[in-house]
Tab-separated table of C-alpha atoms in Angstrom:
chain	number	residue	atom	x	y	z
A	1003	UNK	CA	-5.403	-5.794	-18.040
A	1004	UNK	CA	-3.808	-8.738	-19.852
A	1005	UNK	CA	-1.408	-10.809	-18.707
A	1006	UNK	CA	1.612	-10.780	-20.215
A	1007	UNK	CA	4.450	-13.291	-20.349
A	1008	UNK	CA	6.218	-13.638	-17.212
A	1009	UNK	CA	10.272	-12.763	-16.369
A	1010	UNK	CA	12.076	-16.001	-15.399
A	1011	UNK	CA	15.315	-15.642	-17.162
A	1012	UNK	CA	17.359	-12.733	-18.369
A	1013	UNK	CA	15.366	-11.266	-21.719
A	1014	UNK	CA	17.374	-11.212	-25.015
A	1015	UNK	CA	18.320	-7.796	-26.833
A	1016	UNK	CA	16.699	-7.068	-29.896
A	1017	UNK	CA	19.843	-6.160	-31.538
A	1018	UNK	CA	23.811	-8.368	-31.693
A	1019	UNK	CA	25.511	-6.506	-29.344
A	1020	UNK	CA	29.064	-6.323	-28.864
A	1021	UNK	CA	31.507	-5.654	-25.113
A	1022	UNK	CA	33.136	-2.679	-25.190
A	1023	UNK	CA	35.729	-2.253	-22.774
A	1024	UNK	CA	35.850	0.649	-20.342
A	1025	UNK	CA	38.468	0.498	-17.844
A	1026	UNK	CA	37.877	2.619	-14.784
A	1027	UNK	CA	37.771	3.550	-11.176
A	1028	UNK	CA	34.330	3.835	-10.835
A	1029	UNK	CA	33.502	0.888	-12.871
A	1030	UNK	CA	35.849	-2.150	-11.314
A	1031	UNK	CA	32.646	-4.415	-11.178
A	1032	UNK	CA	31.515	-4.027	-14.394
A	1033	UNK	CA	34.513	-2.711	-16.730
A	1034	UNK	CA	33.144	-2.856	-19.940
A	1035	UNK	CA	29.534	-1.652	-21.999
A	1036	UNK	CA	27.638	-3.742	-23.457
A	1037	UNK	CA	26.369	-2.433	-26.988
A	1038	UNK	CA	23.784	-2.892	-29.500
A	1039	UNK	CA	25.164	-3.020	-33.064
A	1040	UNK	CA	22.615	-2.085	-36.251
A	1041	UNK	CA	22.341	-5.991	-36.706
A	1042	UNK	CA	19.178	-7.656	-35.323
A	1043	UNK	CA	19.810	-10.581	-33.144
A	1044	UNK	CA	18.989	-13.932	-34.395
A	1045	UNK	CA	16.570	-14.476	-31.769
A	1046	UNK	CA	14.743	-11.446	-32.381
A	1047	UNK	CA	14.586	-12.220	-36.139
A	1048	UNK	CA	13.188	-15.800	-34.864
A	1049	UNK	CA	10.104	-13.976	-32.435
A	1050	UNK	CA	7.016	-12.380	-34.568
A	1051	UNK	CA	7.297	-8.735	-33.620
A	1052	UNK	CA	5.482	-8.139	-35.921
A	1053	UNK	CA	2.514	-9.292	-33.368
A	1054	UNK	CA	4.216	-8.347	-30.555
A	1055	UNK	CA	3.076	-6.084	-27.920
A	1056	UNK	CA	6.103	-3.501	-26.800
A	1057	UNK	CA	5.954	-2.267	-23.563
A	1058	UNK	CA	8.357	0.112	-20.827
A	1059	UNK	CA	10.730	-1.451	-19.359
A	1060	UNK	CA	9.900	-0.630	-15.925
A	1061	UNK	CA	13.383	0.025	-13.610
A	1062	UNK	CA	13.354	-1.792	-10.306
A	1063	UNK	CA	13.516	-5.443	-9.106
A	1064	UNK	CA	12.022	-8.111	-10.350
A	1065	UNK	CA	9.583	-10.370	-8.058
A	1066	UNK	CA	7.767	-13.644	-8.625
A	1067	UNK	CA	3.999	-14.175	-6.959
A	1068	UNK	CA	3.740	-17.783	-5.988
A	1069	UNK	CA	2.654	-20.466	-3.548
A	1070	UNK	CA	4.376	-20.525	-0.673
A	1071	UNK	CA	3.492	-22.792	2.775
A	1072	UNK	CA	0.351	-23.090	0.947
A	1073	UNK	CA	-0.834	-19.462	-0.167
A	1074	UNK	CA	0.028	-17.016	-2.406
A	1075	UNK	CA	3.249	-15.214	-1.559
A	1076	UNK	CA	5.604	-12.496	-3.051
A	1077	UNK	CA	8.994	-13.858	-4.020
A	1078	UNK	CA	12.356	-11.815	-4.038
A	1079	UNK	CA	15.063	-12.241	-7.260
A	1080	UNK	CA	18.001	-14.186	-6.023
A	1081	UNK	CA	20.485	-15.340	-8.454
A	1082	UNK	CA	22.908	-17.849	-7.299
A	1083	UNK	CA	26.285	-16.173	-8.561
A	1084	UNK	CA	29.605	-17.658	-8.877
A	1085	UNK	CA	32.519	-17.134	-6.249
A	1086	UNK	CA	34.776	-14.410	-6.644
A	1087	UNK	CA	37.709	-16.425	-8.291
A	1088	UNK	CA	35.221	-18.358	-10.808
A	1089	UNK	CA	33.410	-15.314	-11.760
A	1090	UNK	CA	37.040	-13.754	-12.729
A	1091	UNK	CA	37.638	-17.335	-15.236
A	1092	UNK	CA	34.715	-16.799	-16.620
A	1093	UNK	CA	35.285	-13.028	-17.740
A	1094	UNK	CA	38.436	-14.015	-18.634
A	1095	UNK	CA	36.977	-16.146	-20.881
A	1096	UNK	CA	34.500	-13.865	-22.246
A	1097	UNK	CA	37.083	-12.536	-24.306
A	1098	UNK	CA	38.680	-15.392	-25.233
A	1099	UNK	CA	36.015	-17.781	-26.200
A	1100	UNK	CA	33.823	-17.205	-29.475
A	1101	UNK	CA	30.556	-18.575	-27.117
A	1102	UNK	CA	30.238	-18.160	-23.260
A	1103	UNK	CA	28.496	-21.485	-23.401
A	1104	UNK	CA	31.863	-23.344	-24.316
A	1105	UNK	CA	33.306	-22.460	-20.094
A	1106	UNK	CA	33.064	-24.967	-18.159
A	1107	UNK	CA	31.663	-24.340	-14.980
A	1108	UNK	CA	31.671	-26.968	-11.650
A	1109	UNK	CA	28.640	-26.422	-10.043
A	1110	UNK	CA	29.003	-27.587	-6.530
A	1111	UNK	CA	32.020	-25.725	-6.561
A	1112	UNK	CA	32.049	-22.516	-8.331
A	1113	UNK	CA	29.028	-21.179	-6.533
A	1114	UNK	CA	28.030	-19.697	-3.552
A	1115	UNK	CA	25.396	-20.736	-0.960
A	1116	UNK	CA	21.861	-19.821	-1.299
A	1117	UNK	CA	18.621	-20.079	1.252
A	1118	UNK	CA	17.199	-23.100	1.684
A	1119	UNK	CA	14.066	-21.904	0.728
A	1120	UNK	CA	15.738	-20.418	-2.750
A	1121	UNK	CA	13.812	-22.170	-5.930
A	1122	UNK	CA	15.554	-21.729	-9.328
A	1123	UNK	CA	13.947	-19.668	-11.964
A	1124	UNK	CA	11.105	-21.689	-14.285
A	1125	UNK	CA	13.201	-21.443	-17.871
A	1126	UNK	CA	16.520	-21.965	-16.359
A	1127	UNK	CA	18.147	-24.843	-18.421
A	1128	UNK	CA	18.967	-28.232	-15.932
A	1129	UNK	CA	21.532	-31.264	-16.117
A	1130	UNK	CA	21.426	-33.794	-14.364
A	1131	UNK	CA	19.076	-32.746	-11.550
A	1132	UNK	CA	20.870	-29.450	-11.094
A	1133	UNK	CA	20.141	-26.292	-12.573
A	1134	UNK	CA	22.707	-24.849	-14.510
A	1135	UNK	CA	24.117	-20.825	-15.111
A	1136	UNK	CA	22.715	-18.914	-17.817
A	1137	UNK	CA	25.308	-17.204	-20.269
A	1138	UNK	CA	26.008	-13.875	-17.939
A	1139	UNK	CA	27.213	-16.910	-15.482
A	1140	UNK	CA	24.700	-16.387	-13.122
A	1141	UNK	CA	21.375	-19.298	-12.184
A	1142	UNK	CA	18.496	-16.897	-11.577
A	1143	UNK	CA	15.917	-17.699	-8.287
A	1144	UNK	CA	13.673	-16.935	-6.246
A	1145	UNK	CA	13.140	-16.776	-2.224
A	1146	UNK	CA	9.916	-15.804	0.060
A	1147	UNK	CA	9.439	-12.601	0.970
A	1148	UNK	CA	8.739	-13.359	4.481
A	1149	UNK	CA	6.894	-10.844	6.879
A	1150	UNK	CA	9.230	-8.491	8.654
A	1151	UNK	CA	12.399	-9.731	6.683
A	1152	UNK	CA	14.605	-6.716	7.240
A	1153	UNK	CA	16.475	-7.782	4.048
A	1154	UNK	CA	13.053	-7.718	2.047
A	1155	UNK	CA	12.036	-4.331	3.826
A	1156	UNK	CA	10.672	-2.385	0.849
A	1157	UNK	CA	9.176	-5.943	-0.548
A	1158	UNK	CA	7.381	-6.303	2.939
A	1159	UNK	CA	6.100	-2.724	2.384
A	1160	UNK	CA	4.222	-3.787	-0.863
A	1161	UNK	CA	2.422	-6.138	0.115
A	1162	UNK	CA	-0.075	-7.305	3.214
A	1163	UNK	CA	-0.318	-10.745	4.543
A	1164	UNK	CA	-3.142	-10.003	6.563
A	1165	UNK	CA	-5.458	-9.340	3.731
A	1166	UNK	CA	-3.476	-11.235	1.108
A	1167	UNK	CA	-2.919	-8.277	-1.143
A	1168	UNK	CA	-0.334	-6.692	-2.917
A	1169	UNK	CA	0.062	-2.353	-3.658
A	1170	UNK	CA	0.223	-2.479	-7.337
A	1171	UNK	CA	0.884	0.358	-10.403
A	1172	UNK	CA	-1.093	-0.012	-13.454
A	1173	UNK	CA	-2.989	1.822	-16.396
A	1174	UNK	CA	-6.318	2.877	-15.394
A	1175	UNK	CA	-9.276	2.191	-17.664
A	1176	UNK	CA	-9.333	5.342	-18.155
A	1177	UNK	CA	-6.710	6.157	-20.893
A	1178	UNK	CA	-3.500	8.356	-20.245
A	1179	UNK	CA	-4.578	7.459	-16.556
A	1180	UNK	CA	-2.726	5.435	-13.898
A	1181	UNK	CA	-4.039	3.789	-10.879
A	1182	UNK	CA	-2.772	2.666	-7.787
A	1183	UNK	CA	-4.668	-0.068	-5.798
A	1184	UNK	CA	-4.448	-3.402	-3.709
A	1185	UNK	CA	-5.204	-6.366	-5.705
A	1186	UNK	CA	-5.392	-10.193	-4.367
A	1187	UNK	CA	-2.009	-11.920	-4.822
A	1188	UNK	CA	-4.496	-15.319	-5.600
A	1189	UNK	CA	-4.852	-12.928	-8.855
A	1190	UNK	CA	-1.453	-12.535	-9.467
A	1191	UNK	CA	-0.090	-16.513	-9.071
A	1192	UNK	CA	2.782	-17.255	-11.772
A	1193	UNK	CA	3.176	-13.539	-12.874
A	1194	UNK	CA	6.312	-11.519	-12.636
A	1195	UNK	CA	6.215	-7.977	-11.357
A	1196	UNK	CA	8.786	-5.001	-10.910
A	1197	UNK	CA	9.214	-3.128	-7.237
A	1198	UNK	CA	9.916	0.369	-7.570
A	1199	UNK	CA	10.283	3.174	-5.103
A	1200	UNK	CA	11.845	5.322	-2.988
A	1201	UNK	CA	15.006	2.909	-2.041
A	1202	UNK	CA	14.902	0.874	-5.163
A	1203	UNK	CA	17.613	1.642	-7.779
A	1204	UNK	CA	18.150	5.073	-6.433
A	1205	UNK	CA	14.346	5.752	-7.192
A	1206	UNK	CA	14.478	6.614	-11.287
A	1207	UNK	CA	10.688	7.606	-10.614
A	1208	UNK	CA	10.913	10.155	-7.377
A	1209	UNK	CA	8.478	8.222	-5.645
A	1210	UNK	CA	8.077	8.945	-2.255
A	1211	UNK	CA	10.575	10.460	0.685
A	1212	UNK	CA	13.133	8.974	3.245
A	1213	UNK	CA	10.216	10.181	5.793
A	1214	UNK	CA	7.322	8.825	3.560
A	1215	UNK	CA	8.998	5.595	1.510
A	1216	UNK	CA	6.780	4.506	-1.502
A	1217	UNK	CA	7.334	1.120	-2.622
A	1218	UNK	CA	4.723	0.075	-5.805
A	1219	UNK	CA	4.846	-3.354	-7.385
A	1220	UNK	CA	4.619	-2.839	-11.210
A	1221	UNK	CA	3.476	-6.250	-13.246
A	1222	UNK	CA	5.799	-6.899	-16.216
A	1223	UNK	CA	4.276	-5.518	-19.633
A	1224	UNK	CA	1.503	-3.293	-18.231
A	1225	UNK	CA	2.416	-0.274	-20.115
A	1226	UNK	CA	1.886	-0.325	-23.478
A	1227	UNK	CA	3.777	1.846	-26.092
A	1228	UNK	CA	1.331	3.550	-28.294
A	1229	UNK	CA	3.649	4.077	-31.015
A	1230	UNK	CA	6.618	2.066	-31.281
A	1231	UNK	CA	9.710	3.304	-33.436
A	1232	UNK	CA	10.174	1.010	-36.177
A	1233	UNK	CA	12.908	-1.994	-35.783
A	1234	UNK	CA	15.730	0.022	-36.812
A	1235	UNK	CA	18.996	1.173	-34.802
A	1236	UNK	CA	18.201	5.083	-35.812
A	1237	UNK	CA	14.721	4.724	-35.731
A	1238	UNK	CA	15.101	3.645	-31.676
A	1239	UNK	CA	17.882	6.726	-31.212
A	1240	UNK	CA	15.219	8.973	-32.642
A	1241	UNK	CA	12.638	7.884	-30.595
A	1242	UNK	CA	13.924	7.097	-26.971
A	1243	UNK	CA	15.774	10.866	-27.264
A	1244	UNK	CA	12.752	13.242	-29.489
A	1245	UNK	CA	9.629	12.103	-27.705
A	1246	UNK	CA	7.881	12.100	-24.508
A	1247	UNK	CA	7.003	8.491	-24.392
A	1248	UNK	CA	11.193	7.655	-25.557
A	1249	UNK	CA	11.839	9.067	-21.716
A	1250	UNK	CA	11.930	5.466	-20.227
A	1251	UNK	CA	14.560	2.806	-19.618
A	1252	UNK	CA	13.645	0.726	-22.200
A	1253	UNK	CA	11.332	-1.323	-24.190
A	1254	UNK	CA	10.387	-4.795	-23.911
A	1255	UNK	CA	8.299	-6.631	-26.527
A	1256	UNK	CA	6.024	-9.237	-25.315
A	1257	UNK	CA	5.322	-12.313	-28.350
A	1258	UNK	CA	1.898	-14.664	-28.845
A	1259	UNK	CA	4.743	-16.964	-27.772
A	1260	UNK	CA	5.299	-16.033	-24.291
A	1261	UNK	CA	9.162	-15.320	-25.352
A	1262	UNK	CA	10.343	-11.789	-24.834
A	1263	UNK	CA	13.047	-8.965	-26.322
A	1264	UNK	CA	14.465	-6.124	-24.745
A	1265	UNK	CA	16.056	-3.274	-26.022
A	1266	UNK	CA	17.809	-0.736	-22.823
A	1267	UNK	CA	18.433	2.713	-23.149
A	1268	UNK	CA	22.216	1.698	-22.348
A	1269	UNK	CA	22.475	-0.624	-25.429
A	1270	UNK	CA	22.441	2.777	-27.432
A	1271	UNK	CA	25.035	4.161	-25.032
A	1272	UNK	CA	21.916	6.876	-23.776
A	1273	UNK	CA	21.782	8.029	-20.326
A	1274	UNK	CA	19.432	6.643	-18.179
A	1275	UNK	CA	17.679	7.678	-15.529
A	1276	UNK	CA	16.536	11.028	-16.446
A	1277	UNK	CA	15.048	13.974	-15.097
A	1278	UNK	CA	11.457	13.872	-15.982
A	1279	UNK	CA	10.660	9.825	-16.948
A	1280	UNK	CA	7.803	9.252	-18.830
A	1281	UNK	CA	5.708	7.283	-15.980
A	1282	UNK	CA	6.351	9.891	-12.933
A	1283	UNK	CA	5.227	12.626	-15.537
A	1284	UNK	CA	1.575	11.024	-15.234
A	1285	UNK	CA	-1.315	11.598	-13.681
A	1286	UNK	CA	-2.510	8.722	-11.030
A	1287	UNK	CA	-5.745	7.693	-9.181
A	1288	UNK	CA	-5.484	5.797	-5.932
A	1289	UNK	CA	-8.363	3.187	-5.680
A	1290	UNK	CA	-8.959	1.017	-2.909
A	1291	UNK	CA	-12.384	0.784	-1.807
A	1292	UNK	CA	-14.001	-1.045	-4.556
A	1293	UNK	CA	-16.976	-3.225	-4.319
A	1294	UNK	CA	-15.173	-6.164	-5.202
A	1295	UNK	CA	-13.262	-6.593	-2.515
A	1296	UNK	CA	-12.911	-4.331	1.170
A	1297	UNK	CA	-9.829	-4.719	3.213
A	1298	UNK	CA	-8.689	-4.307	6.969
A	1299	UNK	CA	-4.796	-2.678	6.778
A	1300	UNK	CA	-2.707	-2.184	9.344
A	1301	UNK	CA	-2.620	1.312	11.290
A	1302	UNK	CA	0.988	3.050	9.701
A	1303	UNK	CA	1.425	0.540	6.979
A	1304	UNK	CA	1.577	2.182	3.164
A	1305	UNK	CA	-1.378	0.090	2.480
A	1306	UNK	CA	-3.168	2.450	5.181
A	1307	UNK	CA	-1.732	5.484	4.331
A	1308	UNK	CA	-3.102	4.768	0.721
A	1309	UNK	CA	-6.526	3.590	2.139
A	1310	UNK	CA	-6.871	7.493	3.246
A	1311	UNK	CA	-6.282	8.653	0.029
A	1312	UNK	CA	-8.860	6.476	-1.823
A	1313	UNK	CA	-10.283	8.805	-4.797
A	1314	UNK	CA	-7.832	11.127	-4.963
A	1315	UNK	CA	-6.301	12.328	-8.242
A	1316	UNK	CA	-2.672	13.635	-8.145
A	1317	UNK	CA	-1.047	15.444	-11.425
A	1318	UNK	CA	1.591	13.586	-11.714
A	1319	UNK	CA	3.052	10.262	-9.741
A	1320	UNK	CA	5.747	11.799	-7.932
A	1321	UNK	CA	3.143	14.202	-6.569
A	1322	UNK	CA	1.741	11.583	-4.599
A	1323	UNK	CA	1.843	12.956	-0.455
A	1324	UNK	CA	0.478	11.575	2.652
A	1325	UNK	CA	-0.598	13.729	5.292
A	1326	UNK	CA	1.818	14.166	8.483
């Protein structure tokens, strides 16, 4: 499969989109929508979509494969967020200013804490030495997923130190086909990937059980759309609602450039998640014991559980079942 440009920084929308307010109960975090208008942004009229490859937007949480103490090691998304009273200035101002990037934050101040071991996201913009918030207000980072982290549980679960591997999602080469497998995280330095599964965003995909957690990393662009709708407000309306492969949270296009754009289901105002989503509708392979590589899992672990499964086909990716 071909790499694909990595996530470091939160991806533009394809369209201008405006903040629509929304006052309620049930939304005191976050009272407002944010919308996509019929206007294409300026930075998507910049990119060549023309070239571009668009691909699902996969729903889950983004990770970071890296060096770590000197190997290869699975990195969880931390953003550094502002305190409580500087994040209310700078909504505040969100309606007050013409550009976000005319607040004035103080750094030292206006944020919390983070780990030592946090590192700040590659594209993140820096003054001074220090790395500065993005336009949401937020500096977007990284820290180790560490082995037995509690608050990394279902990160832990994807992944094996012990053989260096990570439990990964992807298109089969067999078309219309997905496959599940270990792969070397030495293959996977400086990519982004998505963790989905059974305690992940309230599990959009079904994966899984509370008995039987599944927890799959998915790396950023591996799905291609076939047939993309064409760049237009209606078109996209049309296509995420009337066809099988619109049943997904999003699209992302990858450029020649490395630079990405996103368009999400919930810049249309459409639902998401849904019922039947286009990826747990399809049929999967689990593959582990190629003749590349042969690895030693621990007894209980998910990598195990798949290891027993090797060569199975299942109908669809929510059908996926151990035995007790």
């Amino acid at each position: 499969m071909e790499r694909r440009g990595a996530v470091q920084r939160k991806v533009p929308c394809l369209f201008v989109t405006r903040v629509k307010e929304e006052p309620s109960a049930k939304r005191e975090r976050q009272p407002f929508k944010v919308l996509a208008t019929d206007t294409l942004s300026g930075t998507a009229l910049e990119a060549d979509l023309s070239s571009a490859i668009a691909t699902e937007k996969v729903d889950g949480t983004c990770c970071y494969v890296t060096a770590y103490k000197g190997k290869p090691c699975l990195w969880a998304r931390l953003d550094r967020r502002p305190t409580k009273q500087a994040e209310k200035r700078f909504r505040r101002s969100l309606y007050a200013l013409d550009d976000c990037r005319e607040f004035l934050w103080n750094v030292e101040e206006d944020f919390r804490p983070v780990p030592d071991t946090w590192i700040p996201a590659k594209d993140i913009e820096f003054s001074n030495g220090s790395p500065l918030p993005d336009e949401n207000g937020h500096m977007p980072g990284w820290v180790p997923v560490e082995k037995h982290s509690k608050q990394h549980c279902w990160h832990c679960a994807a992944v094996s130190d012990e053989a260096g591997v990570a439990l990964l999602l992807r298109p089969h080469i067999e078309p219309g086909l997905l496959e599940i497998s270990p792969v070397p995280l030495a293959e996977l330095l400086e990519q982004t990937l998505e963790l989905i599964g059974t305690n992940i965003n309230a599990n959009p995909y079904g994966l899984g059980s509370k008995k039987q957690p599944i927890h799959l990393l998915v790396p950023h662009g591996a799905f291609e759309i076939q047939n993309p709708p064409a760049l237009a407000h209606k078109a996209f309306l049309s296509w995420f609602e009337g066809c099988s492969e619109g049943k997904v949270e999003g699209i992302v296009w990858h450029c020649h450039d490395g630079s990405l754009i996103k368009l999400h289901r919930h810049h249309l105002g459409l639902r998401w998640p849904l019922a039947e989503p286009h990826l747990s509708s399809q049929p999967v392979v689990i593959s582990f014991h190629t003749t590349e590589h042969h690895f030693d899992f621990e007894p209980k672990s998910l990598f195990h559980c798949f290891a027993k499964l090797d060569g199975q086909r299942f109908d669809r990716l929510q059908d996926i079942k151990f035995d007790p």
